[in-house]
mmCIF file of C-alpha atoms in Angstrom:
data_model
loop_
_atom_site.group_PDB
_atom_site.id
_atom_site.type_symbol
_atom_site.label_atom_id
_atom_site.label_comp_id
_atom_site.label_asym_id
_atom_site.label_seq_id
_atom_site.Cartn_x
_atom_site.Cartn_y
_atom_site.Cartn_z
ATOM 1 C CA UNK A 97 -11.246 27.328 3.404
ATOM 2 C CA UNK A 98 -10.473 23.991 1.667
ATOM 3 C CA UNK A 99 -9.694 20.988 3.840
ATOM 4 C CA UNK A 100 -6.401 19.103 3.710
ATOM 5 C CA UNK A 101 -8.139 16.360 1.730
ATOM 6 C CA UNK A 102 -9.498 18.833 -0.852
ATOM 7 C CA UNK A 103 -6.082 20.452 -1.267
ATOM 8 C CA UNK A 104 -4.452 17.045 -1.674
ATOM 9 C CA UNK A 105 -6.913 16.041 -4.375
ATOM 10 C CA UNK A 106 -6.246 19.266 -6.274
ATOM 11 C CA UNK A 107 -2.456 18.992 -6.101
ATOM 12 C CA UNK A 108 -2.315 15.282 -6.909
ATOM 13 C CA UNK A 109 -4.190 15.625 -10.186
ATOM 14 C CA UNK A 110 -1.173 17.403 -11.712
ATOM 15 C CA UNK A 111 1.657 15.256 -10.383
ATOM 16 C CA UNK A 112 3.087 11.771 -10.859
ATOM 17 C CA UNK A 113 4.075 9.962 -7.653
ATOM 18 C CA UNK A 114 7.230 7.844 -7.409
ATOM 19 C CA UNK A 115 9.314 6.239 -4.659
ATOM 20 C CA UNK A 116 12.938 5.682 -3.711
ATOM 21 C CA UNK A 117 14.443 4.726 -0.353
ATOM 22 C CA UNK A 118 11.044 5.212 1.360
ATOM 23 C CA UNK A 119 10.836 8.832 0.157
ATOM 24 C CA UNK A 120 8.033 10.004 -2.078
ATOM 25 C CA UNK A 121 8.834 12.103 -5.138
ATOM 26 C CA UNK A 122 6.598 13.777 -7.689
ATOM 27 C CA UNK A 123 7.281 14.097 -11.398
ATOM 28 C CA UNK A 124 5.602 16.571 -13.753
ATOM 29 C CA UNK A 125 2.915 15.291 -16.138
ATOM 30 C CA UNK A 126 3.569 14.927 -19.839
ATOM 31 C CA UNK A 127 6.652 12.696 -19.729
ATOM 32 C CA UNK A 128 6.038 9.589 -21.829
ATOM 33 C CA UNK A 129 6.822 6.020 -20.800
ATOM 34 C CA UNK A 130 8.641 3.817 -23.330
ATOM 35 C CA UNK A 131 7.330 0.241 -22.923
ATOM 36 C CA UNK A 132 9.994 -1.206 -25.212
ATOM 37 C CA UNK A 133 12.463 -1.040 -22.320
ATOM 38 C CA UNK A 134 10.192 -2.822 -19.838
ATOM 39 C CA UNK A 135 8.949 -6.331 -19.105
ATOM 40 C CA UNK A 136 6.362 -7.505 -16.574
ATOM 41 C CA UNK A 137 7.289 -10.705 -14.713
ATOM 42 C CA UNK A 138 6.019 -12.804 -11.847
ATOM 43 C CA UNK A 139 8.219 -11.947 -8.896
ATOM 44 C CA UNK A 140 9.241 -14.174 -5.978
ATOM 45 C CA UNK A 141 7.789 -12.870 -2.739
ATOM 46 C CA UNK A 142 11.232 -12.472 -1.171
ATOM 47 C CA UNK A 143 12.283 -10.081 -3.963
ATOM 48 C CA UNK A 144 9.041 -8.118 -3.766
ATOM 49 C CA UNK A 145 9.403 -7.884 0.000
ATOM 50 C CA UNK A 146 12.991 -6.606 -0.164
ATOM 51 C CA UNK A 147 12.112 -3.995 -2.809
ATOM 52 C CA UNK A 148 9.030 -2.801 -0.933
ATOM 53 C CA UNK A 149 10.733 -2.555 2.451
ATOM 54 C CA UNK A 150 13.584 -0.586 0.907
ATOM 55 C CA UNK A 151 11.472 1.889 -1.050
ATOM 56 C CA UNK A 152 7.894 2.187 0.229
ATOM 57 C CA UNK A 153 7.269 4.855 2.867
ATOM 58 C CA UNK A 154 5.466 2.426 5.197
ATOM 59 C CA UNK A 155 8.476 0.167 5.642
ATOM 60 C CA UNK A 156 6.052 -2.759 5.817
ATOM 61 C CA UNK A 157 4.897 -5.611 3.611
ATOM 62 C CA UNK A 158 1.354 -7.050 3.426
ATOM 63 C CA UNK A 159 0.234 -10.684 3.496
ATOM 64 C CA UNK A 160 1.052 -11.335 -0.153
ATOM 65 C CA UNK A 161 -0.726 -13.769 -2.456
ATOM 66 C CA UNK A 162 0.829 -12.777 -5.778
ATOM 67 C CA UNK A 163 3.675 -10.416 -6.706
ATOM 68 C CA UNK A 164 4.499 -8.815 -10.050
ATOM 69 C CA UNK A 165 7.689 -7.000 -10.997
ATOM 70 C CA UNK A 166 8.491 -4.367 -13.614
ATOM 71 C CA UNK A 167 11.899 -5.190 -15.068
ATOM 72 C CA UNK A 168 13.597 -2.304 -16.855
ATOM 73 C CA UNK A 169 16.212 -2.693 -19.586
ATOM 74 C CA UNK A 170 17.951 0.642 -20.274
ATOM 75 C CA UNK A 171 19.733 1.182 -23.569
ATOM 76 C CA UNK A 172 22.896 1.629 -21.563
ATOM 77 C CA UNK A 173 23.392 -0.160 -18.292
ATOM 78 C CA UNK A 174 22.172 -3.276 -16.547
ATOM 79 C CA UNK A 175 18.613 -4.524 -16.191
ATOM 80 C CA UNK A 176 17.007 -3.587 -12.880
ATOM 81 C CA UNK A 177 13.755 -3.977 -10.939
ATOM 82 C CA UNK A 178 11.881 -0.702 -11.376
ATOM 83 C CA UNK A 179 8.535 -1.458 -9.782
ATOM 84 C CA UNK A 180 6.465 -3.931 -7.799
ATOM 85 C CA UNK A 181 2.753 -4.704 -7.485
ATOM 86 C CA UNK A 182 1.797 -6.817 -4.474
ATOM 87 C CA UNK A 183 -1.636 -8.468 -4.434
ATOM 88 C CA UNK A 184 -2.473 -9.290 -0.847
ATOM 89 C CA UNK A 185 -5.056 -10.724 1.527
ATOM 90 C CA UNK A 186 -7.574 -8.044 2.618
ATOM 91 C CA UNK A 187 -7.643 -7.111 6.295
ATOM 92 C CA UNK A 188 -10.949 -8.940 6.899
ATOM 93 C CA UNK A 189 -13.343 -11.238 5.045
ATOM 94 C CA UNK A 190 -15.867 -8.404 4.838
ATOM 95 C CA UNK A 191 -13.700 -6.112 2.681
ATOM 96 C CA UNK A 192 -14.419 -7.548 -0.765
ATOM 97 C CA UNK A 193 -18.243 -7.816 -0.421
ATOM 98 C CA UNK A 194 -18.362 -4.314 1.071
ATOM 99 C CA UNK A 195 -16.333 -2.631 -1.676
ATOM 100 C CA UNK A 196 -17.516 -4.779 -4.607
ATOM 101 C CA UNK A 197 -21.128 -5.859 -3.963
ATOM 102 C CA UNK A 198 -21.944 -9.261 -5.402
ATOM 103 C CA UNK A 199 -18.489 -10.755 -4.927
ATOM 104 C CA UNK A 200 -17.601 -13.265 -2.241
ATOM 105 C CA UNK A 201 -14.381 -12.877 -0.221
ATOM 106 C CA UNK A 202 -12.685 -15.597 -2.289
ATOM 107 C CA UNK A 203 -13.376 -13.729 -5.542
ATOM 108 C CA UNK A 204 -11.440 -10.610 -4.602
ATOM 109 C CA UNK A 205 -7.956 -9.519 -3.695
ATOM 110 C CA UNK A 206 -6.276 -6.313 -2.552
ATOM 111 C CA UNK A 207 -3.577 -4.356 -4.352
ATOM 112 C CA UNK A 208 -1.666 -3.971 -1.113
ATOM 113 C CA UNK A 209 1.415 -2.234 -2.508
ATOM 114 C CA UNK A 210 2.237 -0.463 -5.761
ATOM 115 C CA UNK A 211 5.757 0.964 -5.874
ATOM 116 C CA UNK A 212 7.620 2.436 -8.851
ATOM 117 C CA UNK A 213 11.068 3.977 -8.660
ATOM 118 C CA UNK A 214 11.927 7.536 -9.595
ATOM 119 C CA UNK A 215 14.246 6.637 -12.484
ATOM 120 C CA UNK A 216 14.443 8.045 -16.038
ATOM 121 C CA UNK A 217 12.827 4.905 -17.472
ATOM 122 C CA UNK A 218 9.834 4.440 -15.136
ATOM 123 C CA UNK A 219 9.578 7.736 -13.260
ATOM 124 C CA UNK A 220 7.351 9.180 -15.963
ATOM 125 C CA UNK A 221 3.685 9.659 -16.672
ATOM 126 C CA UNK A 222 1.624 6.585 -17.737
ATOM 127 C CA UNK A 223 4.229 4.036 -16.557
ATOM 128 C CA UNK A 224 1.999 3.081 -13.628
ATOM 129 C CA UNK A 225 -1.154 2.623 -15.700
ATOM 130 C CA UNK A 226 0.793 0.504 -18.213
ATOM 131 C CA UNK A 227 2.175 -1.600 -15.365
ATOM 132 C CA UNK A 228 -1.135 -1.966 -13.518
ATOM 133 C CA UNK A 229 -2.952 -3.242 -16.614
ATOM 134 C CA UNK A 230 -0.352 -5.936 -17.237
ATOM 135 C CA UNK A 231 0.025 -6.818 -13.572
ATOM 136 C CA UNK A 232 -3.745 -7.363 -13.338
ATOM 137 C CA UNK A 233 -3.614 -9.550 -16.443
ATOM 138 C CA UNK A 234 -0.805 -11.703 -15.067
ATOM 139 C CA UNK A 235 -2.424 -12.010 -11.640
ATOM 140 C CA UNK A 236 -5.745 -13.105 -13.151
ATOM 141 C CA UNK A 237 -3.999 -15.677 -15.331
ATOM 142 C CA UNK A 238 -2.530 -17.324 -12.220
ATOM 143 C CA UNK A 239 -5.563 -16.676 -9.980
ATOM 144 C CA UNK A 240 -8.473 -17.107 -12.422
ATOM 145 C CA UNK A 241 -11.073 -17.107 -9.644
ATOM 146 C CA UNK A 242 -10.345 -13.436 -8.920
ATOM 147 C CA UNK A 243 -12.982 -11.067 -10.302
ATOM 148 C CA UNK A 244 -12.182 -7.927 -8.360
ATOM 149 C CA UNK A 245 -9.310 -5.925 -6.916
ATOM 150 C CA UNK A 246 -9.607 -3.327 -4.168
ATOM 151 C CA UNK A 247 -7.071 -0.608 -3.409
ATOM 152 C CA UNK A 248 -6.847 2.037 -0.722
ATOM 153 C CA UNK A 249 -5.232 5.462 -0.588
ATOM 154 C CA UNK A 250 -4.509 7.420 2.561
ATOM 155 C CA UNK A 251 -5.424 11.053 1.780
ATOM 156 C CA UNK A 252 -3.943 12.493 4.970
ATOM 157 C CA UNK A 253 -0.307 13.496 5.354
ATOM 158 C CA UNK A 254 1.563 12.124 8.335
ATOM 159 C CA UNK A 255 4.407 13.546 10.434
ATOM 160 C CA UNK A 256 6.800 12.111 12.969
ATOM 161 C CA UNK A 257 7.040 13.208 16.593
ATOM 162 C CA UNK A 258 9.393 16.080 15.650
ATOM 163 C CA UNK A 259 6.982 17.429 13.052
ATOM 164 C CA UNK A 260 8.897 16.217 9.994
ATOM 165 C CA UNK A 261 6.746 15.091 7.067
ATOM 166 C CA UNK A 262 7.037 11.327 6.525
ATOM 167 C CA UNK A 263 4.097 10.731 4.168
ATOM 168 C CA UNK A 264 2.307 13.015 1.771
ATOM 169 C CA UNK A 265 -1.342 12.736 0.819
ATOM 170 C CA UNK A 266 -2.216 9.875 -1.541
ATOM 171 C CA UNK A 267 -5.395 10.333 -3.528
ATOM 172 C CA UNK A 268 -5.476 7.536 -6.112
ATOM 173 C CA UNK A 269 -4.942 9.607 -9.247
ATOM 174 C CA UNK A 270 -3.228 6.713 -11.010
ATOM 175 C CA UNK A 271 -6.000 4.322 -10.006
ATOM 176 C CA UNK A 272 -8.607 6.572 -11.586
ATOM 177 C CA UNK A 273 -6.423 6.784 -14.699
ATOM 178 C CA UNK A 274 -6.291 2.966 -14.790
ATOM 179 C CA UNK A 275 -10.019 2.418 -15.166
ATOM 180 C CA UNK A 276 -10.989 1.719 -11.580
ATOM 181 C CA UNK A 277 -14.120 2.874 -9.775
ATOM 182 C CA UNK A 278 -14.109 5.145 -6.735
ATOM 183 C CA UNK A 279 -16.055 3.479 -3.911
ATOM 184 C CA UNK A 280 -16.130 6.194 -1.281
ATOM 185 C CA UNK A 281 -14.205 6.171 1.967
ATOM 186 C CA UNK A 282 -13.601 3.564 4.609
ATOM 187 C CA UNK A 283 -14.853 4.159 8.131
ATOM 188 C CA UNK A 284 -13.208 6.853 10.258
ATOM 189 C CA UNK A 285 -10.971 5.501 12.999
ATOM 190 C CA UNK A 286 -8.241 6.423 15.421
ATOM 191 C CA UNK A 287 -4.738 5.338 14.424
ATOM 192 C CA UNK A 288 -1.817 4.860 16.775
ATOM 193 C CA UNK A 289 1.471 6.288 15.491
ATOM 194 C CA UNK A 290 4.994 5.493 16.637
ATOM 195 C CA UNK A 291 7.490 8.370 17.014
ATOM 196 C CA UNK A 292 8.781 7.861 13.457
ATOM 197 C CA UNK A 293 5.311 8.632 12.106
ATOM 198 C CA UNK A 294 4.489 5.048 11.119
ATOM 199 C CA UNK A 295 1.200 3.353 11.946
ATOM 200 C CA UNK A 296 1.218 0.698 14.629
ATOM 201 C CA UNK A 297 -0.757 -2.023 12.847
ATOM 202 C CA UNK A 298 -4.036 -2.758 14.593
ATOM 203 C CA UNK A 299 -3.731 -6.367 13.450
ATOM 204 C CA UNK A 300 -0.336 -6.635 15.152
ATOM 205 C CA UNK A 301 -1.556 -4.891 18.312
ATOM 206 C CA UNK A 302 -4.504 -7.276 18.459
ATOM 207 C CA UNK A 303 -2.139 -10.261 18.329
ATOM 208 C CA UNK A 304 -0.252 -8.806 21.269
ATOM 209 C CA UNK A 305 -3.417 -8.263 23.306
ATOM 210 C CA UNK A 306 -4.812 -11.738 22.635
ATOM 211 C CA UNK A 307 -1.540 -13.664 22.629
ATOM 212 C CA UNK A 308 -2.191 -15.035 19.143
ATOM 213 C CA UNK A 309 0.459 -16.364 16.776
ATOM 214 C CA UNK A 310 2.660 -13.523 15.567
ATOM 215 C CA UNK A 311 2.670 -11.696 18.896
ATOM 216 C CA UNK A 312 6.453 -12.011 19.302
ATOM 217 C CA UNK A 313 7.065 -10.463 15.889
ATOM 218 C CA UNK A 314 4.597 -7.667 16.661
ATOM 219 C CA UNK A 315 6.431 -6.904 19.895
ATOM 220 C CA UNK A 316 9.790 -6.999 18.114
ATOM 221 C CA UNK A 317 8.536 -4.471 15.556
ATOM 222 C CA UNK A 318 7.570 -2.018 18.285
ATOM 223 C CA UNK A 319 10.926 -2.526 19.995
ATOM 224 C CA UNK A 320 12.684 -1.932 16.661
ATOM 225 C CA UNK A 321 10.901 1.425 16.449
ATOM 226 C CA UNK A 322 12.187 2.419 19.865
ATOM 227 C CA UNK A 323 9.591 1.138 22.326
ATOM 228 C CA UNK A 324 10.944 0.464 25.832
ATOM 229 C CA UNK A 325 11.027 -3.221 26.810
ATOM 230 C CA UNK A 326 8.301 -4.862 28.816
ATOM 231 C CA UNK A 327 8.854 -4.982 32.528
ATOM 232 C CA UNK A 328 9.223 -8.286 34.302
ATOM 233 C CA UNK A 329 5.826 -10.025 34.506
ATOM 234 C CA UNK A 330 4.191 -7.115 32.639
ATOM 235 C CA UNK A 331 1.252 -8.289 30.523
ATOM 236 C CA UNK A 332 1.152 -7.221 26.882
ATOM 237 C CA UNK A 333 -2.071 -5.276 27.463
ATOM 238 C CA UNK A 334 -0.468 -3.331 30.307
ATOM 239 C CA UNK A 335 2.640 -2.680 28.202
ATOM 240 C CA UNK A 336 0.577 -1.225 25.366
ATOM 241 C CA UNK A 337 -1.324 0.972 27.805
ATOM 242 C CA UNK A 338 2.002 2.223 29.158
ATOM 243 C CA UNK A 339 3.242 2.998 25.642
ATOM 244 C CA UNK A 340 0.154 5.147 25.107
ATOM 245 C CA UNK A 341 0.419 6.855 28.479
ATOM 246 C CA UNK A 342 4.112 7.648 27.909
ATOM 247 C CA UNK A 343 3.411 9.062 24.439
ATOM 248 C CA UNK A 344 5.261 6.415 22.442
ATOM 249 C CA UNK A 345 1.957 5.505 20.797
ATOM 250 C CA UNK A 346 0.132 8.720 19.926
ATOM 251 C CA UNK A 347 -3.422 8.778 18.590
ATOM 252 C CA UNK A 348 -4.347 10.303 15.241
ATOM 253 C CA UNK A 349 -7.998 10.677 14.302
ATOM 254 C CA UNK A 350 -8.318 9.620 10.665
ATOM 255 C CA UNK A 351 -11.308 10.329 8.376
ATOM 256 C CA UNK A 352 -10.918 7.052 6.463
ATOM 257 C CA UNK A 353 -9.036 5.921 3.366
ATOM 258 C CA UNK A 354 -10.200 6.400 -0.205
ATOM 259 C CA UNK A 355 -11.451 3.111 -1.674
ATOM 260 C CA UNK A 356 -11.109 2.025 -5.306
ATOM 261 C CA UNK A 357 -11.890 -1.179 -7.171
ATOM 262 C CA UNK A 358 -11.525 -2.952 -10.487
ATOM 263 C CA UNK A 359 -14.353 -5.386 -11.206
ATOM 264 C CA UNK A 360 -14.565 -8.005 -13.961
ATOM 265 C CA UNK A 361 -17.970 -9.563 -14.457
ATOM 266 C CA UNK A 362 -16.557 -12.854 -15.723
ATOM 267 C CA UNK A 363 -13.669 -15.002 -14.458
ATOM 268 C CA UNK A 364 -10.410 -14.803 -16.385
ATOM 269 C CA UNK A 365 -10.464 -16.766 -19.621
ATOM 270 C CA UNK A 366 -14.175 -16.257 -20.327
ATOM 271 C CA UNK A 367 -15.781 -13.646 -22.530
ATOM 272 C CA UNK A 368 -16.870 -10.441 -20.813
ATOM 273 C CA UNK A 369 -20.483 -9.429 -21.296
#
């Protein structure tokens, strides 16, 4: 019997993924993108953040370094923001050398978010690959030291505490169509999910445990998702243990994310070998 990952890979090869209001949608293949109605622009982080938080299933925004927007100009109607690519700081310094051997941490960046709306203009096949190519080009123009981009896809669906599906499988079909290289899977790990089916960021939980900068925001995020408040004089470590014991944070064993990369052998502005 095929595994969930194998089924996801099979289904995803025939569908085109889009987003709206944090809900994933799939469009049939064969619809053609018209680039004459689109323009790629550098986007202020505040605009990229607002768009991503409104539309991406995660409801979160990474540590951005460079943001690109896909502006759409319909024949009838007003111009609107139809997509966002967010290039972000990888989780650790070891990510870039591990995924793209030969590159130092400073020579790589992560495509932390890629979100396109499900609209008639951009909710079609090949819009993402067109956008990715031009977003990469713009990013490299402004960050010429970058020689590689890594991207991750979570191949496992996720459900909330009531069993409702909140995230379908993501298998990187568009990345493969955009000329990237598959680099295997990241290490298996155990995730902690909140009742709404979202991942409690390990980076944020670590800040709470250690008392590092950002701990107040991390606590506020858990409270926003429905966590009970800390008791008087209750240490953060004890609070997190209580959230696990009470079932607010539930473990999910994860096989690892799919890893992809784009690698340029020369810095931007020099001839490729």
